[in-house]
PDB file of C-alpha atoms in Angstrom:
ATOM      1  CA  MET G   1     -14.979  33.014  23.967  1.00  0.00           C
ATOM      2  CA  THR G   2     -14.120  36.674  24.342  1.00  0.00           C
ATOM      3  CA  LEU G   3     -16.301  39.300  22.701  1.00  0.00           C
ATOM      4  CA  ILE G   4     -14.905  42.804  22.374  1.00  0.00           C
ATOM      5  CA  VAL G   5     -17.351  45.602  21.617  1.00  0.00           C
ATOM      6  CA  TRP G   6     -16.050  48.939  20.342  1.00  0.00           C
ATOM      7  CA  ASP G   7     -18.186  52.025  20.819  1.00  0.00           C
ATOM      8  CA  GLY G   8     -17.544  54.205  17.760  1.00  0.00           C
ATOM      9  CA  GLY G   9     -20.435  56.415  18.845  1.00  0.00           C
ATOM     10  CA  GLN G  10     -18.351  57.815  21.716  1.00  0.00           C
ATOM     11  CA  ARG G  11     -15.858  59.282  19.261  1.00  0.00           C
ATOM     12  CA  LYS G  12     -18.679  60.862  17.235  1.00  0.00           C
ATOM     13  CA  ARG G  13     -20.226  62.382  20.360  1.00  0.00           C
ATOM     14  CA  LYS G  14     -16.883  63.938  21.348  1.00  0.00           C
ATOM     15  CA  ARG G  15     -16.385  65.437  17.871  1.00  0.00           C
ATOM     16  CA  LEU G  16     -19.928  66.840  17.799  1.00  0.00           C
ATOM     17  CA  ALA G  17     -19.595  68.299  21.293  1.00  0.00           C
ATOM     18  CA  ALA G  18     -16.288  69.961  20.362  1.00  0.00           C
ATOM     19  CA  GLY G  19     -17.781  71.312  17.116  1.00  0.00           C
ATOM     20  CA  ALA G  20     -20.842  72.715  18.907  1.00  0.00           C
ATOM     21  CA  THR G  21     -18.728  74.986  21.150  1.00  0.00           C
ATOM     22  CA  ARG G  22     -16.610  76.466  18.324  1.00  0.00           C
ATOM     23  CA  GLU G  23     -17.651  79.799  16.923  1.00  0.00           C
ATOM     24  CA  ALA G  24     -17.627  80.264  13.163  1.00  0.00           C
ATOM     25  CA  PRO G  25     -15.362  83.068  11.859  1.00  0.00           C
ATOM     26  CA  LEU G  26     -17.166  86.277  10.996  1.00  0.00           C
ATOM     27  CA  PRO G  27     -17.169  87.554   7.405  1.00  0.00           C
ATOM     28  CA  ALA G  28     -15.089  90.678   6.693  1.00  0.00           C
ATOM     29  CA  SER G  29     -18.213  92.830   6.223  1.00  0.00           C
ATOM     30  CA  ALA G  30     -19.418  91.989   9.724  1.00  0.00           C
ATOM     31  CA  LEU G  31     -16.150  93.136  11.314  1.00  0.00           C
ATOM     32  CA  SER G  32     -16.701  96.754  10.323  1.00  0.00           C
ATOM     33  CA  GLU G  33     -20.188  96.955  11.852  1.00  0.00           C
ATOM     34  CA  PRO G  34     -20.700  97.329  15.610  1.00  0.00           C
ATOM     35  CA  VAL G  35     -22.256  94.311  17.316  1.00  0.00           C
ATOM     36  CA  ALA G  36     -24.850  94.856  20.002  1.00  0.00           C
ATOM     37  CA  GLU G  37     -24.148  92.995  23.237  1.00  0.00           C
ATOM     38  CA  ALA G  38     -27.742  91.707  23.419  1.00  0.00           C
ATOM     39  CA  ALA G  39     -27.469  90.053  19.998  1.00  0.00           C
ATOM     40  CA  ARG G  40     -24.601  87.818  21.086  1.00  0.00           C
ATOM     41  CA  VAL G  41     -25.715  84.197  21.535  1.00  0.00           C
ATOM     42  CA  GLU G  42     -23.824  81.926  23.879  1.00  0.00           C
ATOM     43  CA  PRO G  43     -23.535  78.209  23.079  1.00  0.00           C
ATOM     44  CA  PRO G  44     -25.538  75.892  25.346  1.00  0.00           C
ATOM     45  CA  ALA G  45     -23.846  74.577  28.481  1.00  0.00           C
ATOM     46  CA  PHE G  46     -24.256  71.000  27.243  1.00  0.00           C
ATOM     47  CA  VAL G  47     -25.166  69.370  23.964  1.00  0.00           C
ATOM     48  CA  ARG G  48     -27.708  66.565  24.077  1.00  0.00           C
ATOM     49  CA  LEU G  49     -27.039  63.956  21.412  1.00  0.00           C
ATOM     50  CA  PRO G  50     -29.451  61.230  20.291  1.00  0.00           C
ATOM     51  CA  GLN G  51     -28.775  57.642  21.233  1.00  0.00           C
ATOM     52  CA  ASP G  52     -26.625  55.646  18.831  1.00  0.00           C
ATOM     53  CA  PRO G  53     -29.223  53.886  16.628  1.00  0.00           C
ATOM     54  CA  GLU G  54     -26.815  51.294  15.291  1.00  0.00           C
ATOM     55  CA  GLY G  55     -26.971  48.816  18.172  1.00  0.00           C
ATOM     56  CA  SER G  56     -25.058  45.523  18.255  1.00  0.00           C
ATOM     57  CA  ARG G  57     -22.963  44.356  15.312  1.00  0.00           C
ATOM     58  CA  ILE G  58     -21.597  40.922  14.620  1.00  0.00           C
ATOM     59  CA  GLY G  59     -18.638  41.492  12.273  1.00  0.00           C
ATOM     60  CA  MET G  60     -17.787  39.532   9.127  1.00  0.00           C
ATOM     61  CA  ALA G  61     -14.897  37.718  10.805  1.00  0.00           C
ATOM     62  CA  THR G  62     -16.984  36.775  13.860  1.00  0.00           C
ATOM     63  CA  ARG G  63     -18.552  33.355  14.380  1.00  0.00           C
ATOM     64  CA  VAL G  64     -20.891  32.906  17.345  1.00  0.00           C
ATOM     65  CA  THR G  65     -22.113  29.556  18.613  1.00  0.00           C
ATOM     66  CA  GLY G  66     -24.969  29.931  21.085  1.00  0.00           C
ATOM     67  CA  SER G  67     -27.711  32.466  21.645  1.00  0.00           C
ATOM     68  CA  LEU G  68     -27.626  36.241  21.355  1.00  0.00           C
ATOM     69  CA  THR G  69     -30.281  38.274  23.192  1.00  0.00           C
ATOM     70  CA  ALA G  70     -30.262  42.040  22.661  1.00  0.00           C
ATOM     71  CA  ARG G  71     -32.307  45.019  23.812  1.00  0.00           C
ATOM     72  CA  GLU G  72     -31.170  47.087  20.842  1.00  0.00           C
ATOM     73  CA  PRO G  73     -31.011  46.755  17.046  1.00  0.00           C
ATOM     74  CA  VAL G  74     -28.792  43.922  15.757  1.00  0.00           C
ATOM     75  CA  VAL G  75     -26.784  43.737  12.517  1.00  0.00           C
ATOM     76  CA  VAL G  76     -25.313  40.343  11.606  1.00  0.00           C
ATOM     77  CA  LYS G  77     -22.445  40.392   9.105  1.00  0.00           C
ATOM     78  CA  GLY G  78     -20.810  37.223  10.416  1.00  0.00           C
ATOM     79  CA  SER G  79     -22.116  33.782  11.321  1.00  0.00           C
ATOM     80  CA  ILE G  80     -24.362  32.784  14.219  1.00  0.00           C
ATOM     81  CA  GLU G  81     -25.243  29.184  14.989  1.00  0.00           C
ATOM     82  CA  GLY G  82     -28.047  29.443  17.512  1.00  0.00           C
ATOM     83  CA  ALA G  83     -30.711  31.971  18.439  1.00  0.00           C
ATOM     84  CA  VAL G  84     -30.748  35.718  17.768  1.00  0.00           C
ATOM     85  CA  ILE G  85     -33.464  37.469  19.786  1.00  0.00           C
ATOM     86  CA  ALA G  86     -34.169  41.210  19.772  1.00  0.00           C
ATOM     87  CA  GLN G  87     -37.927  41.180  20.392  1.00  0.00           C
ATOM     88  CA  ASP G  88     -38.699  44.908  20.256  1.00  0.00           C
ATOM     89  CA  HIS G  89     -35.939  45.966  17.853  1.00  0.00           C
ATOM     90  CA  PRO G  90     -34.991  45.539  14.193  1.00  0.00           C
ATOM     91  CA  VAL G  91     -32.634  42.745  13.157  1.00  0.00           C
ATOM     92  CA  MET G  92     -30.675  42.726   9.885  1.00  0.00           C
ATOM     93  CA  VAL G  93     -28.701  39.890   8.316  1.00  0.00           C
ATOM     94  CA  THR G  94     -26.424  41.368   5.647  1.00  0.00           C
ATOM     95  CA  MET G  95     -25.304  39.621   2.444  1.00  0.00           C
ATOM     96  CA  SER G  96     -22.239  38.185   4.218  1.00  0.00           C
ATOM     97  CA  GLY G  97     -24.231  37.137   7.288  1.00  0.00           C
ATOM     98  CA  SER G  98     -25.768  33.803   8.147  1.00  0.00           C
ATOM     99  CA  VAL G  99     -27.965  32.634  11.002  1.00  0.00           C
ATOM    100  CA  SER G 100     -28.988  29.053  11.643  1.00  0.00           C
ATOM    101  CA  ALA G 101     -31.643  27.946  14.137  1.00  0.00           C
ATOM    102  CA  TYR G 102     -33.793  30.922  15.278  1.00  0.00           C
ATOM    103  CA  LEU G 103     -34.122  34.617  14.437  1.00  0.00           C
ATOM    104  CA  GLU G 104     -36.588  36.968  16.175  1.00  0.00           C
ATOM    105  CA  GLY G 105     -37.129  40.724  16.051  1.00  0.00           C
ATOM    106  CA  LEU G 106     -39.688  43.464  15.593  1.00  0.00           C
ATOM    107  CA  GLN G 107     -38.653  43.919  11.950  1.00  0.00           C
ATOM    108  CA  VAL G 108     -36.301  41.452  10.273  1.00  0.00           C
ATOM    109  CA  SER G 109     -34.377  42.238   7.068  1.00  0.00           C
ATOM    110  CA  ILE G 110     -32.438  39.461   5.369  1.00  0.00           C
ATOM    111  CA  ASP G 111     -29.910  39.798   2.558  1.00  0.00           C
ATOM    112  CA  GLY G 112     -27.844  36.752   3.544  1.00  0.00           C
ATOM    113  CA  HIS G 113     -28.607  33.153   4.524  1.00  0.00           C
ATOM    114  CA  VAL G 114     -30.990  32.048   7.285  1.00  0.00           C
ATOM    115  CA  ALA G 115     -31.893  28.441   8.082  1.00  0.00           C
ATOM    116  CA  GLY G 116     -34.535  27.736  10.711  1.00  0.00           C
ATOM    117  CA  MET G 117     -37.350  29.769  12.247  1.00  0.00           C
ATOM    118  CA  ILE G 118     -37.776  33.506  11.542  1.00  0.00           C
ATOM    119  CA  LYS G 119     -40.250  35.398  13.707  1.00  0.00           C
ATOM    120  CA  ALA G 120     -41.142  39.087  13.353  1.00  0.00           C
ATOM    121  CA  ALA G 121     -43.954  40.899  15.132  1.00  0.00           C
ATOM    122  CA  ASP G 122     -44.118  43.532  12.390  1.00  0.00           C
ATOM    123  CA  LYS G 123     -42.443  42.637   9.078  1.00  0.00           C
ATOM    124  CA  VAL G 124     -39.909  40.348   7.414  1.00  0.00           C
ATOM    125  CA  THR G 125     -38.134  41.797   4.371  1.00  0.00           C
ATOM    126  CA  LEU G 126     -36.278  39.425   2.074  1.00  0.00           C
ATOM    127  CA  LEU G 127     -33.816  41.392  -0.035  1.00  0.00           C
ATOM    128  CA  SER G 128     -32.540  40.280  -3.443  1.00  0.00           C
ATOM    129  CA  ARG G 129     -29.701  38.039  -2.179  1.00  0.00           C
ATOM    130  CA  ALA G 130     -31.711  36.441   0.663  1.00  0.00           C
ATOM    131  CA  ARG G 131     -31.685  32.656   0.965  1.00  0.00           C
ATOM    132  CA  VAL G 132     -34.159  31.366   3.552  1.00  0.00           C
ATOM    133  CA  GLU G 133     -34.830  27.758   4.509  1.00  0.00           C
ATOM    134  CA  GLY G 134     -37.412  27.120   7.192  1.00  0.00           C
ATOM    135  CA  THR G 135     -40.461  28.788   8.696  1.00  0.00           C
ATOM    136  CA  VAL G 136     -41.254  32.493   8.424  1.00  0.00           C
ATOM    137  CA  GLU G 137     -43.800  33.877  10.886  1.00  0.00           C
ATOM    138  CA  ALA G 138     -44.579  37.580  10.475  1.00  0.00           C
ATOM    139  CA  GLY G 139     -47.303  40.188  10.391  1.00  0.00           C
ATOM    140  CA  HIS G 140     -46.160  41.228   6.883  1.00  0.00           C
ATOM    141  CA  LEU G 141     -43.782  39.645   4.372  1.00  0.00           C
ATOM    142  CA  GLU G 142     -41.952  41.724   1.783  1.00  0.00           C
ATOM    143  CA  CYS G 143     -39.979  39.830  -0.835  1.00  0.00           C
ATOM    144  CA  ILE G 144     -37.710  41.613  -3.333  1.00  0.00           C
ATOM    145  CA  ALA G 145     -37.042  40.016  -6.746  1.00  0.00           C
ATOM    146  CA  GLY G 146     -34.185  37.522  -6.526  1.00  0.00           C
ATOM    147  CA  ALA G 147     -34.837  36.362  -2.966  1.00  0.00           C
ATOM    148  CA  ARG G 148     -35.350  32.639  -2.429  1.00  0.00           C
ATOM    149  CA  ILE G 149     -37.428  31.005   0.251  1.00  0.00           C
ATOM    150  CA  ARG G 150     -37.946  27.312   0.869  1.00  0.00           C
ATOM    151  CA  GLY G 151     -40.314  26.497   3.687  1.00  0.00           C
ATOM    152  CA  GLU G 152     -43.500  27.639   5.320  1.00  0.00           C
ATOM    153  CA  VAL G 153     -44.932  31.154   5.700  1.00  0.00           C
ATOM    154  CA  MET G 154     -47.352  31.887   8.553  1.00  0.00           C
ATOM    155  CA  PRO G 155     -49.025  35.053   9.805  1.00  0.00           C
ATOM    156  CA  PHE G 156     -47.697  36.157  13.194  1.00  0.00           C
ATOM    157  CA  GLY G 157     -49.361  33.930  15.796  1.00  0.00           C
ATOM    158  CA  GLY G 158     -51.609  32.241  13.213  1.00  0.00           C
ATOM    159  CA  LEU G 159     -52.033  29.162  11.037  1.00  0.00           C
ATOM    160  CA  PRO G 160     -49.938  28.432   7.931  1.00  0.00           C
ATOM    161  CA  LEU G 161     -50.909  30.055   4.629  1.00  0.00           C
ATOM    162  CA  VAL G 162     -51.401  27.558   1.825  1.00  0.00           C
ATOM    163  CA  ALA G 163     -51.607  28.712  -1.792  1.00  0.00           C
ATOM    164  CA  GLY G 164     -54.695  27.620  -3.695  1.00  0.00           C
ATOM    165  CA  THR G 165     -57.045  27.285  -0.729  1.00  0.00           C
ATOM    166  CA  LYS G 166     -60.414  29.007  -0.564  1.00  0.00           C
ATOM    167  CA  ALA G 167     -60.990  32.025   1.613  1.00  0.00           C
ATOM    168  CA  GLU G 168     -63.755  32.208   4.187  1.00  0.00           C
ATOM    169  CA  PRO G 169     -67.138  33.358   2.838  1.00  0.00           C
ATOM    170  CA  GLY G 170     -67.402  37.138   2.599  1.00  0.00           C
ATOM    171  CA  LEU G 171     -63.611  37.685   2.571  1.00  0.00           C
ATOM    172  CA  PRO G 172     -61.715  38.584  -0.610  1.00  0.00           C
ATOM    173  CA  CYS G 173     -59.410  35.913  -1.941  1.00  0.00           C
ATOM    174  CA  PRO G 174     -56.114  37.424  -3.168  1.00  0.00           C
ATOM    175  CA  LEU G 175     -54.836  34.204  -4.766  1.00  0.00           C
ATOM    176  CA  HIS G 176     -57.670  33.455  -7.185  1.00  0.00           C
ATOM    177  CA  SER G 177     -61.368  34.036  -7.580  1.00  0.00           C
ATOM    178  CA  CYS G 178     -63.199  31.899  -5.031  1.00  0.00           C
TER     179      CYS G 178
END
């Protein structure tokens, strides 16, 4: 398998660097007034641009079989059969994307189909077109109307949550009055 990655951020950086050195034309009223030499501001010698926040993208026409480990944000628009791991970064599965087996990230957003284990240290967000089958383990779970989940939900690193069970004494019970 050959995977070609295109860095669109390089083109943006070149355009921004070229635009930062251009001087804007002066209005006609400013041409008639003398300009003091001390008021002239020179552009900086270099322009420091922020890192490209977009990270890795799996395109709609791409199908990956195997595991994907990233140290940057991941956006899945295609299909992955295997593991997707970006432990300290956000992972997003778009409406055209699907992941089967294992999905792990700091924050996971799903608008497509995921079958298997989902693990997020911070939060899992199920958007309106999300279809999830399997186990969800997260610190927080956000579910938008229309999302479907079939499986088990567990707090990150904890025991499964079961609806209708009693809370421990002294703790509020969000499901019903205990």
